[in-house]
mmCIF file of C-alpha atoms in Angstrom:
data_model
loop_
_atom_site.group_PDB
_atom_site.id
_atom_site.type_symbol
_atom_site.label_atom_id
_atom_site.label_comp_id
_atom_site.label_asym_id
_atom_site.label_seq_id
_atom_site.Cartn_x
_atom_site.Cartn_y
_atom_site.Cartn_z
ATOM 1 C CA MET A 1 125.818 96.011 173.924
ATOM 2 C CA ASP A 2 127.411 93.943 171.134
ATOM 3 C CA GLU A 3 124.992 91.124 171.933
ATOM 4 C CA LEU A 4 122.069 93.557 171.722
ATOM 5 C CA HIS A 5 123.259 94.813 168.335
ATOM 6 C CA GLY A 6 123.644 91.234 167.130
ATOM 7 C CA GLU A 7 120.072 90.403 168.126
ATOM 8 C CA LEU A 8 118.839 93.533 166.397
ATOM 9 C CA GLU A 9 120.657 92.647 163.194
ATOM 10 C CA ARG A 10 119.415 89.057 163.197
ATOM 11 C CA ALA A 11 115.820 90.165 163.785
ATOM 12 C CA TRP A 12 115.870 92.542 160.835
ATOM 13 C CA LEU A 13 118.118 90.847 158.296
ATOM 14 C CA SER A 14 116.289 87.548 158.356
ATOM 15 C CA CYS A 15 114.054 89.211 155.739
ATOM 16 C CA GLY A 16 115.566 88.837 152.264
ATOM 17 C CA ALA A 17 114.672 92.315 150.958
ATOM 18 C CA LEU A 18 116.089 93.952 154.083
ATOM 19 C CA ALA A 19 119.315 91.933 153.865
ATOM 20 C CA ALA A 20 119.695 92.897 150.198
ATOM 21 C CA GLY A 21 118.889 96.510 151.028
ATOM 22 C CA PHE A 22 121.527 96.598 153.771
ATOM 23 C CA ALA A 23 124.181 95.262 151.391
ATOM 24 C CA GLU A 24 123.249 97.818 148.732
ATOM 25 C CA CYS A 25 123.187 100.868 151.008
ATOM 26 C CA THR A 26 126.521 100.040 152.691
ATOM 27 C CA GLY A 27 128.089 99.323 149.301
ATOM 28 C CA ALA A 28 126.892 102.702 148.042
ATOM 29 C CA THR A 29 128.277 104.384 151.150
ATOM 30 C CA ARG A 30 131.724 102.911 150.582
ATOM 31 C CA GLU A 31 131.632 104.200 146.987
ATOM 32 C CA LEU A 32 130.789 107.715 148.163
ATOM 33 C CA TYR A 33 133.623 107.723 150.678
ATOM 34 C CA ALA A 34 136.008 106.641 147.914
ATOM 35 C CA MET A 35 134.732 109.477 145.697
ATOM 36 C CA SER A 36 134.968 112.101 148.423
ATOM 37 C CA GLY A 37 138.542 111.204 149.375
ATOM 38 C CA GLY A 38 139.956 112.866 146.254
ATOM 39 C CA LEU A 39 137.417 115.673 146.315
ATOM 40 C CA LEU A 40 138.345 116.749 149.847
ATOM 41 C CA ALA A 41 142.081 117.056 149.133
ATOM 42 C CA ALA A 42 143.333 120.619 149.557
ATOM 43 C CA PRO A 43 145.602 122.138 146.844
ATOM 44 C CA ALA A 44 149.145 120.792 147.017
ATOM 45 C CA ASP A 45 150.617 124.217 147.729
ATOM 46 C CA ALA A 46 148.439 124.775 150.828
ATOM 47 C CA PRO A 47 150.533 124.946 154.026
ATOM 48 C CA PRO A 48 150.306 121.726 156.053
ATOM 49 C CA GLU A 49 148.447 123.411 158.883
ATOM 50 C CA PHE A 50 145.638 124.370 156.483
ATOM 51 C CA ARG A 51 145.061 120.996 154.876
ATOM 52 C CA CYS A 52 141.703 119.262 154.742
ATOM 53 C CA GLY A 53 140.851 115.666 153.996
ATOM 54 C CA LEU A 54 138.758 112.622 154.703
ATOM 55 C CA ALA A 55 139.836 110.826 157.864
ATOM 56 C CA PRO A 56 139.979 107.014 157.923
ATOM 57 C CA VAL A 57 136.382 105.822 157.793
ATOM 58 C CA PRO A 58 135.432 103.914 160.975
ATOM 59 C CA GLU A 59 133.994 100.479 160.274
ATOM 60 C CA ALA A 60 131.212 101.337 162.745
ATOM 61 C CA LEU A 61 129.698 103.588 160.067
ATOM 62 C CA PHE A 62 128.813 100.428 158.129
ATOM 63 C CA SER A 63 127.056 98.687 161.034
ATOM 64 C CA PHE A 64 123.428 97.724 160.665
ATOM 65 C CA ARG A 65 122.355 99.991 163.517
ATOM 66 C CA ARG A 66 123.910 103.011 161.784
ATOM 67 C CA ASN A 67 122.159 102.075 158.522
ATOM 68 C CA LEU A 68 118.792 100.827 159.711
ATOM 69 C CA PHE A 69 116.707 103.561 158.078
ATOM 70 C CA SER A 70 118.723 103.409 154.859
ATOM 71 C CA THR A 71 118.127 99.649 154.806
ATOM 72 C CA LEU A 72 114.371 100.185 155.040
ATOM 73 C CA PHE A 73 114.499 102.696 152.189
ATOM 74 C CA GLN A 74 116.543 100.390 150.026
ATOM 75 C CA ALA A 75 114.274 97.411 150.725
ATOM 76 C CA SER A 76 111.287 99.465 149.577
ATOM 77 C CA TYR A 77 112.940 99.802 146.148
ATOM 78 C CA HIS A 78 112.946 96.017 145.903
ATOM 79 C CA LEU A 79 109.214 95.973 146.695
ATOM 80 C CA LEU A 80 108.629 98.539 143.935
ATOM 81 C CA GLY A 81 110.569 96.552 141.338
ATOM 82 C CA ILE A 82 113.163 99.305 140.806
ATOM 83 C CA PRO A 83 115.971 98.013 138.511
ATOM 84 C CA PRO A 84 119.368 97.337 140.181
ATOM 85 C CA ALA A 85 121.272 100.216 138.544
ATOM 86 C CA ARG A 86 118.671 102.727 139.607
ATOM 87 C CA ARG A 87 118.507 101.211 143.111
ATOM 88 C CA ARG A 88 122.241 101.771 143.480
ATOM 89 C CA PHE A 89 121.864 105.337 142.190
ATOM 90 C CA HIS A 90 119.191 106.120 144.782
ATOM 91 C CA ALA A 91 121.242 104.464 147.535
ATOM 92 C CA ARG A 92 124.037 106.965 146.865
ATOM 93 C CA ILE A 93 121.595 109.888 146.758
ATOM 94 C CA ASN A 94 120.016 108.753 150.041
ATOM 95 C CA HIS A 95 123.403 108.933 151.738
ATOM 96 C CA LEU A 96 123.765 112.506 150.502
ATOM 97 C CA PHE A 97 120.330 113.327 151.961
ATOM 98 C CA ARG A 98 121.610 111.850 155.208
ATOM 99 C CA LEU A 99 124.702 114.046 155.026
ATOM 100 C CA TRP A 100 122.705 117.230 154.367
ATOM 101 C CA VAL A 101 120.093 116.564 157.054
ATOM 102 C CA THR A 102 122.606 115.505 159.712
ATOM 103 C CA SER A 103 124.899 118.456 158.986
ATOM 104 C CA ALA A 104 121.961 120.861 159.286
ATOM 105 C CA ASP A 105 120.910 119.235 162.573
ATOM 106 C CA ASN A 106 124.472 119.513 163.854
ATOM 107 C CA LEU A 107 124.519 123.237 163.082
ATOM 108 C CA LEU A 108 121.144 123.803 164.722
ATOM 109 C CA ASP A 109 121.774 121.665 167.801
ATOM 110 C CA GLY A 110 125.471 122.286 168.431
ATOM 111 C CA GLU A 111 126.307 118.623 167.804
ATOM 112 C CA ASP A 112 128.887 116.794 165.712
ATOM 113 C CA LYS A 113 127.376 113.534 164.518
ATOM 114 C CA ARG A 114 129.625 112.265 161.744
ATOM 115 C CA VAL A 115 128.378 111.110 158.361
ATOM 116 C CA PHE A 116 131.555 112.014 156.484
ATOM 117 C CA PRO A 117 134.605 111.912 158.828
ATOM 118 C CA ILE A 118 136.175 115.165 157.592
ATOM 119 C CA GLU A 119 139.528 116.272 159.013
ATOM 120 C CA LEU A 120 140.065 119.982 159.608
ATOM 121 C CA PRO A 121 142.387 121.899 161.965
ATOM 122 C CA GLY A 122 141.211 122.609 165.504
ATOM 123 C CA GLU A 123 137.857 121.516 166.853
ATOM 124 C CA SER A 124 136.101 122.890 163.727
ATOM 125 C CA ARG A 125 132.653 121.529 164.584
ATOM 126 C CA VAL A 126 130.809 124.196 162.562
ATOM 127 C CA MET A 127 133.159 124.305 159.584
ATOM 128 C CA ARG A 128 133.078 120.514 159.307
ATOM 129 C CA GLN A 129 129.324 120.715 158.669
ATOM 130 C CA VAL A 130 129.795 123.479 156.093
ATOM 131 C CA VAL A 131 132.483 121.551 154.209
ATOM 132 C CA GLY A 132 130.336 118.415 154.349
ATOM 133 C CA ILE A 133 127.336 120.188 152.806
ATOM 134 C CA LEU A 134 129.503 121.758 150.085
ATOM 135 C CA ALA A 135 131.147 118.418 149.323
ATOM 136 C CA GLY A 136 127.746 116.739 149.141
ATOM 137 C CA ASP A 137 126.642 119.126 146.401
ATOM 138 C CA ARG A 138 129.774 118.377 144.351
ATOM 139 C CA ILE A 139 129.230 114.644 144.790
ATOM 140 C CA LEU A 140 125.612 115.051 143.673
ATOM 141 C CA PHE A 141 126.847 116.708 140.467
ATOM 142 C CA ARG A 142 129.154 113.749 139.784
ATOM 143 C CA LEU A 143 126.429 111.195 140.521
ATOM 144 C CA LEU A 144 123.988 112.904 138.176
ATOM 145 C CA ALA A 145 126.594 113.113 135.412
ATOM 146 C CA ARG A 146 127.330 109.407 135.821
ATOM 147 C CA ALA A 147 123.602 108.594 135.812
ATOM 148 C CA VAL A 148 123.251 110.374 132.461
ATOM 149 C CA GLU A 149 126.260 108.478 131.047
ATOM 150 C CA GLU A 150 124.780 105.166 132.203
ATOM 151 C CA GLY A 151 121.331 105.929 130.783
ATOM 152 C CA ILE A 152 119.628 106.004 134.191
ATOM 153 C CA LEU A 153 118.549 109.627 133.685
ATOM 154 C CA SER A 154 118.261 111.904 130.670
ATOM 155 C CA SER A 155 120.034 115.278 130.753
ATOM 156 C CA ASP A 156 116.736 117.069 131.377
ATOM 157 C CA GLU A 157 115.793 114.622 134.134
ATOM 158 C CA ALA A 158 119.169 115.126 135.822
ATOM 159 C CA LEU A 159 118.738 118.921 135.872
ATOM 160 C CA TRP A 160 115.205 118.610 137.216
ATOM 161 C CA TYR A 161 116.270 116.044 139.820
ATOM 162 C CA ALA A 162 119.132 118.263 141.022
ATOM 163 C CA ASP A 163 116.527 120.920 141.868
ATOM 164 C CA GLU A 164 114.079 118.370 143.304
ATOM 165 C CA THR A 165 116.601 117.120 145.874
ATOM 166 C CA LEU A 166 116.522 120.614 147.375
ATOM 167 C CA ARG A 167 112.805 121.318 146.963
ATOM 168 C CA VAL A 168 111.688 118.188 148.797
ATOM 169 C CA MET A 169 113.654 119.200 151.916
ATOM 170 C CA LEU A 170 112.342 122.776 152.128
ATOM 171 C CA PRO A 171 109.144 122.103 154.170
ATOM 172 C CA SER A 172 111.201 120.245 156.772
ATOM 173 C CA ALA A 173 113.732 123.090 156.770
ATOM 174 C CA ALA A 174 110.933 125.613 157.284
ATOM 175 C CA GLN A 175 109.615 123.633 160.251
ATOM 176 C CA GLU A 176 113.074 123.522 161.839
ATOM 177 C CA ALA A 177 113.472 127.258 161.213
ATOM 178 C CA SER A 178 110.241 127.958 163.112
ATOM 179 C CA GLU A 179 111.835 126.522 166.282
ATOM 180 C CA GLU A 180 115.192 128.296 166.120
ATOM 181 C CA GLY A 181 114.308 131.027 168.589
ATOM 182 C CA GLY A 182 112.374 128.653 170.826
ATOM 183 C CA VAL A 183 108.601 128.139 170.703
ATOM 184 C CA ARG A 184 106.463 130.649 172.593
ATOM 185 C CA GLU A 185 103.317 128.559 172.816
ATOM 186 C CA ARG A 186 102.794 124.820 172.811
ATOM 187 C CA PRO A 187 100.118 123.708 170.352
ATOM 188 C CA ASP A 188 97.703 120.792 170.557
ATOM 189 C CA PRO A 189 99.678 117.523 170.796
ATOM 190 C CA GLU A 190 97.812 116.120 167.778
ATOM 191 C CA TYR A 191 98.977 119.105 165.736
ATOM 192 C CA VAL A 192 102.532 118.453 166.923
ATOM 193 C CA LEU A 193 102.389 114.815 165.844
ATOM 194 C CA HIS A 194 100.420 115.029 162.602
ATOM 195 C CA THR A 195 101.581 118.408 161.265
ATOM 196 C CA LEU A 196 104.816 119.620 162.860
ATOM 197 C CA HIS A 197 106.419 116.198 163.238
ATOM 198 C CA LEU A 198 105.136 115.223 159.807
ATOM 199 C CA MET A 199 107.072 118.175 158.395
ATOM 200 C CA LYS A 200 110.107 117.613 160.625
ATOM 201 C CA THR A 201 110.523 113.850 160.385
ATOM 202 C CA GLY A 202 107.738 112.268 158.354
ATOM 203 C CA LEU A 203 108.891 114.027 155.188
ATOM 204 C CA LEU A 204 112.448 112.785 155.727
ATOM 205 C CA PHE A 205 111.118 109.241 155.420
ATOM 206 C CA GLN A 206 109.670 110.188 152.022
ATOM 207 C CA LEU A 207 112.940 111.585 150.649
ATOM 208 C CA PRO A 208 113.886 108.166 149.188
ATOM 209 C CA PHE A 209 111.006 108.585 146.723
ATOM 210 C CA ALA A 210 111.990 112.049 145.512
ATOM 211 C CA GLY A 211 111.242 112.271 141.813
ATOM 212 C CA PHE A 212 109.610 108.836 141.578
ATOM 213 C CA ALA A 213 106.417 110.272 140.098
ATOM 214 C CA ARG A 214 108.417 111.631 137.159
ATOM 215 C CA LEU A 215 111.532 109.504 136.673
ATOM 216 C CA ALA A 216 111.116 106.430 134.481
ATOM 217 C CA PRO A 217 110.445 103.602 134.969
ATOM 218 C CA LEU A 218 107.422 104.631 137.001
ATOM 219 C CA PRO A 219 106.632 102.178 139.824
ATOM 220 C CA ASP A 220 103.125 100.913 140.565
ATOM 221 C CA ALA A 221 101.338 103.969 141.985
ATOM 222 C CA ALA A 222 99.339 102.080 144.629
ATOM 223 C CA ARG A 223 102.394 100.232 145.931
ATOM 224 C CA LEU A 224 104.448 103.441 145.933
ATOM 225 C CA ASP A 225 101.742 105.149 147.991
ATOM 226 C CA ALA A 226 101.661 102.190 150.391
ATOM 227 C CA CYS A 227 105.439 102.374 150.885
ATOM 228 C CA ARG A 228 105.275 106.136 151.431
ATOM 229 C CA ARG A 229 102.528 105.827 154.028
ATOM 230 C CA ALA A 230 104.262 102.937 155.775
ATOM 231 C CA LEU A 231 107.613 104.708 156.049
ATOM 232 C CA THR A 232 105.914 107.920 157.201
ATOM 233 C CA ALA A 233 104.167 106.029 160.030
ATOM 234 C CA PHE A 234 107.454 104.383 160.989
ATOM 235 C CA GLY A 235 109.210 107.758 160.983
ATOM 236 C CA LEU A 236 106.537 109.345 163.190
ATOM 237 C CA GLY A 237 106.882 106.449 165.632
ATOM 238 C CA CYS A 238 110.621 107.093 165.820
ATOM 239 C CA GLN A 239 110.042 110.827 166.343
ATOM 240 C CA LEU A 240 107.599 110.126 169.153
ATOM 241 C CA LEU A 241 110.228 108.012 170.919
ATOM 242 C CA ASP A 242 112.707 110.846 170.336
ATOM 243 C CA ASP A 243 110.245 113.150 172.124
ATOM 244 C CA VAL A 244 110.180 110.792 175.095
ATOM 245 C CA ARG A 245 113.984 110.562 175.222
ATOM 246 C CA ASP A 246 114.527 114.295 174.613
ATOM 247 C CA LEU A 247 111.953 115.577 177.094
ATOM 248 C CA ALA A 248 114.558 117.558 179.054
ATOM 249 C CA ARG A 249 116.316 118.906 175.945
ATOM 250 C CA ASP A 250 113.099 120.110 174.350
ATOM 251 C CA PHE A 251 111.912 121.626 177.622
ATOM 252 C CA LEU A 252 115.149 123.566 178.133
ATOM 253 C CA GLN A 253 115.530 124.585 174.493
ATOM 254 C CA ARG A 254 111.819 125.266 173.960
ATOM 255 C CA ARG A 255 111.408 122.848 171.061
ATOM 256 C CA HIS A 256 108.165 121.267 169.942
ATOM 257 C CA ASN A 257 107.562 118.024 171.803
ATOM 258 C CA TYR A 258 104.452 115.853 171.906
ATOM 259 C CA LEU A 259 104.754 115.214 175.662
ATOM 260 C CA LEU A 260 105.301 118.871 176.493
ATOM 261 C CA SER A 261 102.238 119.791 174.464
ATOM 262 C CA GLU A 262 100.292 117.200 176.447
ATOM 263 C CA VAL A 263 101.319 119.093 179.589
ATOM 264 C CA ALA A 264 100.615 122.574 178.212
ATOM 265 C CA PHE A 265 97.484 121.966 176.168
ATOM 266 C CA HIS A 266 95.683 119.913 178.776
ATOM 267 C CA HIS A 267 96.669 122.315 181.588
ATOM 268 C CA ARG A 268 98.208 119.701 183.852
ATOM 269 C CA ASP A 269 99.417 122.181 186.438
ATOM 270 C CA ALA A 270 101.008 119.571 188.709
ATOM 271 C CA LEU A 271 103.118 118.206 185.863
ATOM 272 C CA ARG A 272 104.151 121.666 184.748
ATOM 273 C CA GLU A 273 105.205 122.539 188.281
ATOM 274 C CA ARG A 274 107.265 119.341 188.534
ATOM 275 C CA LEU A 275 109.065 120.237 185.321
ATOM 276 C CA GLU A 276 109.760 123.764 186.525
ATOM 277 C CA ARG A 277 111.168 122.473 189.816
ATOM 278 C CA LEU A 278 113.456 120.073 187.951
ATOM 279 C CA ALA A 279 114.798 122.742 185.579
ATOM 280 C CA PRO A 280 117.813 123.901 187.654
ATOM 281 C CA GLU A 281 119.297 120.392 187.753
ATOM 282 C CA LEU A 282 118.663 119.533 184.098
ATOM 283 C CA THR A 283 120.991 119.486 181.109
ATOM 284 C CA PRO A 284 119.925 118.825 177.514
ATOM 285 C CA ASP A 285 121.218 115.255 177.893
ATOM 286 C CA SER A 286 119.215 114.508 181.053
ATOM 287 C CA ARG A 287 116.887 111.521 180.811
ATOM 288 C CA ILE A 288 113.763 112.320 182.805
ATOM 289 C CA HIS A 289 110.970 110.392 181.113
ATOM 290 C CA ASP A 290 110.955 107.873 183.972
ATOM 291 C CA ARG A 291 109.890 110.708 186.291
ATOM 292 C CA PHE A 292 106.815 111.325 184.158
ATOM 293 C CA PRO A 293 105.381 107.852 183.473
ATOM 294 C CA GLU A 294 101.871 109.278 183.000
ATOM 295 C CA LEU A 295 103.249 111.057 179.917
ATOM 296 C CA ALA A 296 105.968 108.681 178.721
ATOM 297 C CA ARG A 297 104.116 105.377 178.795
ATOM 298 C CA PRO A 298 101.095 106.418 176.667
ATOM 299 C CA ALA A 299 103.433 108.149 174.196
ATOM 300 C CA ALA A 300 105.630 105.042 173.992
ATOM 301 C CA ALA A 301 102.578 102.846 173.416
ATOM 302 C CA ARG A 302 101.436 105.140 170.610
ATOM 303 C CA ALA A 303 104.924 105.114 169.107
ATOM 304 C CA HIS A 304 104.886 101.320 169.152
ATOM 305 C CA ARG A 305 101.596 101.280 167.252
ATOM 306 C CA LEU A 306 102.998 103.643 164.621
ATOM 307 C CA LEU A 307 106.172 101.568 164.238
ATOM 308 C CA LEU A 308 104.117 98.415 163.900
ATOM 309 C CA ASP A 309 101.714 100.057 161.435
ATOM 310 C CA GLY A 310 104.703 101.097 159.326
ATOM 311 C CA LEU A 311 106.247 97.627 159.250
ATOM 312 C CA LEU A 312 102.928 95.908 158.560
ATOM 313 C CA GLY A 313 102.266 98.464 155.839
ATOM 314 C CA LEU A 314 105.526 97.423 154.170
ATOM 315 C CA ALA A 315 104.464 93.795 154.599
ATOM 316 C CA GLY A 316 101.239 94.650 152.803
ATOM 317 C CA ALA A 317 103.350 96.143 150.003
ATOM 318 C CA GLY A 318 105.256 92.859 149.641
ATOM 319 C CA LEU A 319 107.900 92.736 152.377
ATOM 320 C CA GLU A 320 108.324 89.148 153.598
ATOM 321 C CA LEU A 321 107.367 89.824 157.168
ATOM 322 C CA ASP A 322 104.854 88.140 159.468
ATOM 323 C CA ALA A 323 103.113 89.802 162.408
ATOM 324 C CA ALA A 324 105.425 88.241 165.021
ATOM 325 C CA ALA A 325 108.568 89.425 163.206
ATOM 326 C CA ALA A 326 107.076 92.905 162.780
ATOM 327 C CA GLU A 327 106.350 93.000 166.521
ATOM 328 C CA ARG A 328 109.951 92.072 167.364
ATOM 329 C CA MET A 329 111.323 94.657 164.969
ATOM 330 C CA ALA A 330 109.051 97.423 166.285
ATOM 331 C CA GLY A 331 110.106 96.542 169.822
ATOM 332 C CA SER A 332 113.778 96.664 168.875
ATOM 333 C CA MET A 333 113.481 100.359 168.001
ATOM 334 C CA PHE A 334 113.128 101.211 171.689
ATOM 335 C CA ALA A 335 116.713 100.033 172.233
ATOM 336 C CA VAL A 336 117.917 101.769 169.065
ATOM 337 C CA LEU A 337 116.454 105.075 170.283
ATOM 338 C CA ASP A 338 117.660 104.657 173.894
ATOM 339 C CA VAL A 339 114.288 104.199 175.606
ATOM 340 C CA GLU A 340 114.566 100.458 176.126
ATOM 341 C CA ASP A 341 112.919 100.683 179.562
ATOM 342 C CA LEU A 342 109.617 101.524 177.806
ATOM 343 C CA ALA A 343 109.748 98.657 175.310
ATOM 344 C CA PRO A 344 106.524 96.625 175.090
#
């Protein structure tokens, strides 16, 4: 596994903008952890059994694999000519977006993926997410105040941007909310990919550009649009691979899934019957895509095209990346997303 991660890192960080982006986003992450350490200290008179704090931060949180998407976002700022101080500001904000989105996913899915390693008594899976979201808002306030002091934002821009960081996430939140009780009908797979998944995941790959149309200096509009479209395509490719990997989870929990819509919308009775027969032996973590190659392989091929389109779109926007390197990088995402058996 370490060898695989090493190959992944070498394939991606041979590009100068990506290497610089990785250094910037991990540096910003370390700064945020340093800031949150003091913020998450309970009052001194709190009994020991009711203390809260930031646990030691595992070095694994700074690995390239854990920061791949953040690296892409940060590299796009280099392509857009964003000044260094503002790049660092957005790197910190992007980590807060990651905290908010992951904490919300943890609450919805009953998981405990750590962005901030918060220590609380007991198992505290739910309360850890709540404290993380609350802490993120306080850190945002500090970052905006510092940005005003450093001349990155005006006072009015900071107030507007504080609101914008919430507004831009609301369509994705609304999409997630629509699935909370389980979906009753499975829509056309193209609607799943280009509308529902665009709201669920595609928009998350546009969060790095929140406020860019208003905050000075304004980047080149055509290049900004190219970066947005490229990252959206890459994000949809990742979501499609998630659908392949999470076929059992989405079937059991009645979540939107491109493959399941292929089954339902095209009335493939034999496939539906096979899924129903499998249900008693499934858990949300079951990997069953290999039992449905007629669904998984076309979806994986489409995901590969989207990943490649995204990377080549960034190359068109100025990323130093040739077609062969883009192909290797797109292929590496199959291992990152745990569907390596379907890699091209």
